[in-house]
Coordinates of N, CA and C in Angstrom, one line a residue:
X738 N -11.0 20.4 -0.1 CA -11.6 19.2 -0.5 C -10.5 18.3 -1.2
X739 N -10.2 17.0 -0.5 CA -9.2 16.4 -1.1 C -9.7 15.9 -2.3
X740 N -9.2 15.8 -3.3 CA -9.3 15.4 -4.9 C -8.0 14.3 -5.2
X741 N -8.5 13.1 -6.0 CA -7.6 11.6 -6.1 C -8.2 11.6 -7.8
X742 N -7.4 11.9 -8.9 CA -7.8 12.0 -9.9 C -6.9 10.8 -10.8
X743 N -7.5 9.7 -11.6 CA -6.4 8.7 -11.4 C -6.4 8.5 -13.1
X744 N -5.6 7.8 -14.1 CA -5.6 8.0 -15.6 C -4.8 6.9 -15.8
X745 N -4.4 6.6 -16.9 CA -3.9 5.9 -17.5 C -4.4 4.5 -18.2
X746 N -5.5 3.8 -16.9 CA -5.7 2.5 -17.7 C -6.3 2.5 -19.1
X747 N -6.5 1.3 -19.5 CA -6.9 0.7 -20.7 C -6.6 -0.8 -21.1
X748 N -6.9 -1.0 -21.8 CA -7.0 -2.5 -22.8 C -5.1 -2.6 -22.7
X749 N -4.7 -4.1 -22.8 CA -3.8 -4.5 -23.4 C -3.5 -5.8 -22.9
X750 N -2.6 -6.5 -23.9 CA -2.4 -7.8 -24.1 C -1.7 -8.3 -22.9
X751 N -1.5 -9.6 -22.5 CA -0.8 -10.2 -21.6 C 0.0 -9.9 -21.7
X752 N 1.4 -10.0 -21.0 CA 2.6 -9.7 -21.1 C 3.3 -7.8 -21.4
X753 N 2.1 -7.2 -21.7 CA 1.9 -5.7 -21.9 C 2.5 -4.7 -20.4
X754 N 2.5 -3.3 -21.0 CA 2.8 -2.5 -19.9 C 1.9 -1.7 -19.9
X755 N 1.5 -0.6 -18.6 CA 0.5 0.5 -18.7 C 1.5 1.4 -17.6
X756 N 1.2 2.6 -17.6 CA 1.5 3.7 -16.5 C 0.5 4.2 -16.1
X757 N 0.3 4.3 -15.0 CA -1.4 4.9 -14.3 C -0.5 5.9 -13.7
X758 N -1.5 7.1 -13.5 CA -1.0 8.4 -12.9 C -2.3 8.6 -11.9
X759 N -1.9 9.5 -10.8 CA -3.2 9.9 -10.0 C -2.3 11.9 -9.6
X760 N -3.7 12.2 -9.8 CA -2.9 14.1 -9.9 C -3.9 14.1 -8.1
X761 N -3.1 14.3 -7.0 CA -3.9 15.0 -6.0 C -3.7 15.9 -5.8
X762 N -5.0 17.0 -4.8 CA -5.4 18.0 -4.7 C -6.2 18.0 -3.1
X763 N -6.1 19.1 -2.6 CA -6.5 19.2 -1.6 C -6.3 18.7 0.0
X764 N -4.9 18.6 -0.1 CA -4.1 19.0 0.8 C -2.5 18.2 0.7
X765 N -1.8 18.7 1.4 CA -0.2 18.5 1.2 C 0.2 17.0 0.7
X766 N 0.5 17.1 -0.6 CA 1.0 15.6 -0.8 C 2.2 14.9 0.0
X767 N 3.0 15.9 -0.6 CA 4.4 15.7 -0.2 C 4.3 14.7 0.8
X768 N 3.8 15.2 2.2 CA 3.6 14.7 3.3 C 2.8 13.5 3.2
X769 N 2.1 12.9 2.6 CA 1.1 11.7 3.1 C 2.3 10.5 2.3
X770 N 1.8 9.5 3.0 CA 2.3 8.4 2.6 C 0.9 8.1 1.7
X771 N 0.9 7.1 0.3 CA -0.3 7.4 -0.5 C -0.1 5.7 -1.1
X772 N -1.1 5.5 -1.5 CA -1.1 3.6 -1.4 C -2.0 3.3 -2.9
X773 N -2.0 2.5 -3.4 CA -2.9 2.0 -5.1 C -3.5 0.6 -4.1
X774 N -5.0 0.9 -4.7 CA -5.5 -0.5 -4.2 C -6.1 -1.0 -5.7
X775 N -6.7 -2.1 -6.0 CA -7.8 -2.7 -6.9 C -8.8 -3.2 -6.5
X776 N -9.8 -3.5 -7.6 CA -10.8 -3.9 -7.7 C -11.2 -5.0 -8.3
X777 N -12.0 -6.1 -8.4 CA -12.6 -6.8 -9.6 C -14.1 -7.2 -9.2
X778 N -15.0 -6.9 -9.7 CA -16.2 -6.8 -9.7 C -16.7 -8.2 -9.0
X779 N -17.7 -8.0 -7.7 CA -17.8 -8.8 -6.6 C -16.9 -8.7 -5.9
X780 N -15.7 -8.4 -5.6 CA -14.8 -8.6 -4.7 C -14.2 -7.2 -3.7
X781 N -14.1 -7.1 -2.7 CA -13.3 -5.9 -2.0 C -12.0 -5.4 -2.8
X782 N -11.8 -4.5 -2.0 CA -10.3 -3.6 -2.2 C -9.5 -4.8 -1.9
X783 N -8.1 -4.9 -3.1 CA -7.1 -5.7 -2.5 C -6.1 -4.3 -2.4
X784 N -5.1 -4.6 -1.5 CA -3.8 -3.3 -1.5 C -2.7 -4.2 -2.7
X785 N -2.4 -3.0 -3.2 CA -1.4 -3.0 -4.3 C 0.0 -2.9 -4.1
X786 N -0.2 -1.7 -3.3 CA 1.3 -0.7 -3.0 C 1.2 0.3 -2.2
X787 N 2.4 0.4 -1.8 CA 2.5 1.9 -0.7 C 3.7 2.5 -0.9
X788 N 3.5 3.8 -0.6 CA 4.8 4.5 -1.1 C 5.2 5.5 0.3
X789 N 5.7 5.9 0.4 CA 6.3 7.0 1.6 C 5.8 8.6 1.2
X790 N 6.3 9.5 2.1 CA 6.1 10.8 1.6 C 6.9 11.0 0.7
X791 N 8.4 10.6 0.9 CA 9.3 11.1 0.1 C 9.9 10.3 -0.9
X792 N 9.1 9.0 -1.3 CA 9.5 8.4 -2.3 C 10.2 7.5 -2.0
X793 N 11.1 7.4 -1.2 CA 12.3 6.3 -1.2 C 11.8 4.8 -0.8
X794 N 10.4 4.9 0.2 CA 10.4 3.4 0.2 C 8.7 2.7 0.1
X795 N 9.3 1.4 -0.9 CA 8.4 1.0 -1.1 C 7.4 -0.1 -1.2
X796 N 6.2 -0.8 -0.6 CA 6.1 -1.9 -0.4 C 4.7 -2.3 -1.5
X797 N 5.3 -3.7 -1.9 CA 4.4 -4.2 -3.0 C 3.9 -5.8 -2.8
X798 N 2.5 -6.2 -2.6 CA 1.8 -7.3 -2.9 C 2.6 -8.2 -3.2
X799 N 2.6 -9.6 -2.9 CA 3.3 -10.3 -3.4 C 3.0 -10.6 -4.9
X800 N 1.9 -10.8 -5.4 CA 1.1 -10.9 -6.3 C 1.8 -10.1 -7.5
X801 N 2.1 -8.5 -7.1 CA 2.9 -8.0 -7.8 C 4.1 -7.6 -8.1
X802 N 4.9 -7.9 -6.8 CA 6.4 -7.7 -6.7 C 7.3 -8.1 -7.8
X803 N 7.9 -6.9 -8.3 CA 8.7 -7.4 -9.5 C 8.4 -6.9 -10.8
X804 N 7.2 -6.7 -11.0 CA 6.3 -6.6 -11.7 C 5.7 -4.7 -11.6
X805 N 5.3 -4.4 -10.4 CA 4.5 -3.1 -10.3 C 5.6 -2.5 -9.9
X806 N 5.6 -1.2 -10.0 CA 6.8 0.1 -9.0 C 5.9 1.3 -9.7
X807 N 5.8 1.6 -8.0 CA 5.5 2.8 -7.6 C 6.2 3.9 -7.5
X808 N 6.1 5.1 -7.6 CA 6.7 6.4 -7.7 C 5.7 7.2 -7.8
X809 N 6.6 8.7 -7.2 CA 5.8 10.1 -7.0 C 6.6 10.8 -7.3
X810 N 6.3 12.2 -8.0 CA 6.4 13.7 -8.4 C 5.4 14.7 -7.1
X811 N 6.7 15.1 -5.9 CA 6.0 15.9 -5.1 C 5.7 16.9 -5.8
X812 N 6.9 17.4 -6.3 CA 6.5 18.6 -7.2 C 5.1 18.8 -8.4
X813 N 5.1 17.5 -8.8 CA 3.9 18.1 -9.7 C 2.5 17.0 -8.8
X814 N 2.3 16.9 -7.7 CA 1.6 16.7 -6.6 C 0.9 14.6 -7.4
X815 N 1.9 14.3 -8.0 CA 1.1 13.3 -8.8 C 2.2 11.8 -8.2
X816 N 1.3 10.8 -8.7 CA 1.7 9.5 -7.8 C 1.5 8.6 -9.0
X817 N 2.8 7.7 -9.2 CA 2.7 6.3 -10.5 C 2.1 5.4 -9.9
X818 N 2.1 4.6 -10.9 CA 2.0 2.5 -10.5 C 2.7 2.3 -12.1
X819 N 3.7 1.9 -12.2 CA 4.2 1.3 -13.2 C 3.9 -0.2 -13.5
X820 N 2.7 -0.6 -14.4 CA 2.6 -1.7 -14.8 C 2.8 -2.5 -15.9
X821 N 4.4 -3.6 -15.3 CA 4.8 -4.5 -16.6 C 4.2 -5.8 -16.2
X822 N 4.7 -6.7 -17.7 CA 4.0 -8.2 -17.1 C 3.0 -8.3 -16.8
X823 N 2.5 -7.3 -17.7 CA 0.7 -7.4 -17.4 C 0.3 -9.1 -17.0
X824 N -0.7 -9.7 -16.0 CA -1.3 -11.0 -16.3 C -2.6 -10.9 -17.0
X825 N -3.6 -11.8 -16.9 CA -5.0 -11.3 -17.2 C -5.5 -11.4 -15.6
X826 N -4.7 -12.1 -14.2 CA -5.5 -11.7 -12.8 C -5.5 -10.6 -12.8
X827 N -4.5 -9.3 -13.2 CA -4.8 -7.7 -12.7 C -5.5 -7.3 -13.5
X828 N -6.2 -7.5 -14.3 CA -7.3 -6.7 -14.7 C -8.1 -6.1 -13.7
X829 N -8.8 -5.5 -13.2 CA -9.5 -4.1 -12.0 C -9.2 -2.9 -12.4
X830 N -10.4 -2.4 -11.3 CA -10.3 -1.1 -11.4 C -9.4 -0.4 -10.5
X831 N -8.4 0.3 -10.4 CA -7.4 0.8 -10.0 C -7.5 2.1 -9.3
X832 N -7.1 2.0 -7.9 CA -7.5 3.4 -7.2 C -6.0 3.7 -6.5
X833 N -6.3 5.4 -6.4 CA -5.1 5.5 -5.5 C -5.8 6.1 -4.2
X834 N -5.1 5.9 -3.3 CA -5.6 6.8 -1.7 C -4.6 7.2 -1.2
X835 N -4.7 8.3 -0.4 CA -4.1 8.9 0.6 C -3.9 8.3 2.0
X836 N -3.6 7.4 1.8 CA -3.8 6.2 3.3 C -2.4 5.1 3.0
X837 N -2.1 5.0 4.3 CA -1.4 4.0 5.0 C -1.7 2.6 3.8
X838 N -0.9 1.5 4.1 CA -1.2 0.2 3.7 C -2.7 -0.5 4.4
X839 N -2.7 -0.1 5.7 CA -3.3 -1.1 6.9 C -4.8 -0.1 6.8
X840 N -5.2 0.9 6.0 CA -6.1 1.1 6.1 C -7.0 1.4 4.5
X841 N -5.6 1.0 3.6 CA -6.2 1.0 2.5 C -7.4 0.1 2.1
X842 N -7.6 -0.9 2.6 CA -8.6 -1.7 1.8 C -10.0 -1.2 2.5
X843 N -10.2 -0.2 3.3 CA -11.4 0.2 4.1 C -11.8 1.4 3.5
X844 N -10.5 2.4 3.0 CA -11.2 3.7 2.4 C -12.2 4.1 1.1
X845 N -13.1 5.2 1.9 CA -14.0 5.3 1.2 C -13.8 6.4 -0.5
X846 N -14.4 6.4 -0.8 CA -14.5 7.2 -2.6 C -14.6 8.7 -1.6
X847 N -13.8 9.2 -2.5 CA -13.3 11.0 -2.2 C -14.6 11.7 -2.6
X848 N -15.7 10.9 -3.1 CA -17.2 11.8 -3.6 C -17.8 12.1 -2.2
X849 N -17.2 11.3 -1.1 CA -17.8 12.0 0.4 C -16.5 12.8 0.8
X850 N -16.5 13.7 1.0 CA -16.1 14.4 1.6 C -14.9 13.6 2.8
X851 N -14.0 13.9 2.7 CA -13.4 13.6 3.8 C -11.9 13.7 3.6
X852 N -10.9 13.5 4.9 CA -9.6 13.9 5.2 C -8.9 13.0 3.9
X853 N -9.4 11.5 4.3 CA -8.5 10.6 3.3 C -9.6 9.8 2.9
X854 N -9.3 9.3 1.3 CA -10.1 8.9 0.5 C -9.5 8.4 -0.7
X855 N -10.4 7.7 -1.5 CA -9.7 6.8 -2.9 C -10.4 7.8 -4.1
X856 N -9.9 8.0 -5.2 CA -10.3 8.5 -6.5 C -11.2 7.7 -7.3
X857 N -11.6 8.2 -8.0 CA -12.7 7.5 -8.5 C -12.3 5.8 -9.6
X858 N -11.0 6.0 -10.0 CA -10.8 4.8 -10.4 C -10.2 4.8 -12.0
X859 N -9.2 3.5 -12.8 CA -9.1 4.0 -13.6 C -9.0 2.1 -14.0
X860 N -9.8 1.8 -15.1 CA -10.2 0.5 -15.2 C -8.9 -0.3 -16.3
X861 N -8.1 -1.5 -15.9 CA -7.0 -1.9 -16.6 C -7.7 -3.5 -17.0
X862 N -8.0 -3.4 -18.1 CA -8.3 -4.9 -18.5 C -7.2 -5.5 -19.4
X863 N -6.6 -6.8 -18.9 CA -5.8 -7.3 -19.9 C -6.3 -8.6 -20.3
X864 N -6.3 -8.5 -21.7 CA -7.2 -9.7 -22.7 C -6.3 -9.5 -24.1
X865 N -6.3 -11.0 -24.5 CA -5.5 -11.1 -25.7 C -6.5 -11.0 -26.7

C-alpha cells in the first residue's frame, strides 16, 4: 500500500522560510519521479514541482521559481520542498505524489488505495 506522509507546515510571516518533508512507503522510491502540488480552499490542485528519480533535475512553477527547491533522500525514502520568500499567495495545503508533472493536478488521496497517489497534506499559512 503506497503511503505519502507529508510534515513540516505551519504559521509564519511573509518573507519567512518552512521545510516540508514527505516520508514514502510502499513501493520503490528511488525509482519514481515524485511532484508537490497545492491547495487553497475552492480551488483545484495547482503543481508546484517535480523532481526526477535521482535528484538531479528539477522543474518549478513559475510562481515559485527561485523561491521553492526541491530535493530527495533515496536513502531515507523521503522528498523536500524548501520554502523561502514565503508570500501570503502560498498559503495551502501542501501535497506530495508519486506522479509525473502532467498528471499531478488529477491525483487522487493515497486513502484509496492505488499505484500513485497524493498524502494527506500538510497546511502552510503565511500571515503577519
Amino acid at each position: 500500500e503506497v503511503q505519502l506522509v507529508e510534515s513540516g507546515g505551519g504559521l509564519v510571516q511573509p518573507g519567512g522560510s518552512l521545510r516540508l518533508s514527505c516520508v514514502a512507503s510502499g513501493f520503490p522510491f528511488s525509482k519514481y519521479t515524485m511532484s508537490w502540488v497545492r491547495q487553497t480552499p475552492g480551488k483545484g490542485l495547482e503543481w508546484v514541482s517535480t523532481i526526477n528519480s535521482g535528484g538531479d533535475t528539477t522543474t518549478y512553477a513559475d510562481s515559485v521559481k527561485g523561491r521553492f527547491t526541491a530535493s530527495r533522500d533515496n536513502a531515507k525514502n523521503t522528498l523536500y520542498l524548501q520554502l523561502n520568500s514565503l508570500k501570503t499567495e502560498d498559503a495551502a495545503m501542501y501535497y506530495c505524489a508519486n506522479v509525473y508533472r502532467g498528471s499531478s493536478t488529477a491525483v487522487e488521496s493515497c486513502t484509496v488505495p492505488s499505484t500513485y497517489c497524493r498524502g494527506q497534506g500538510t497546511q502552510v499559512t503565511v500571515s503577519s
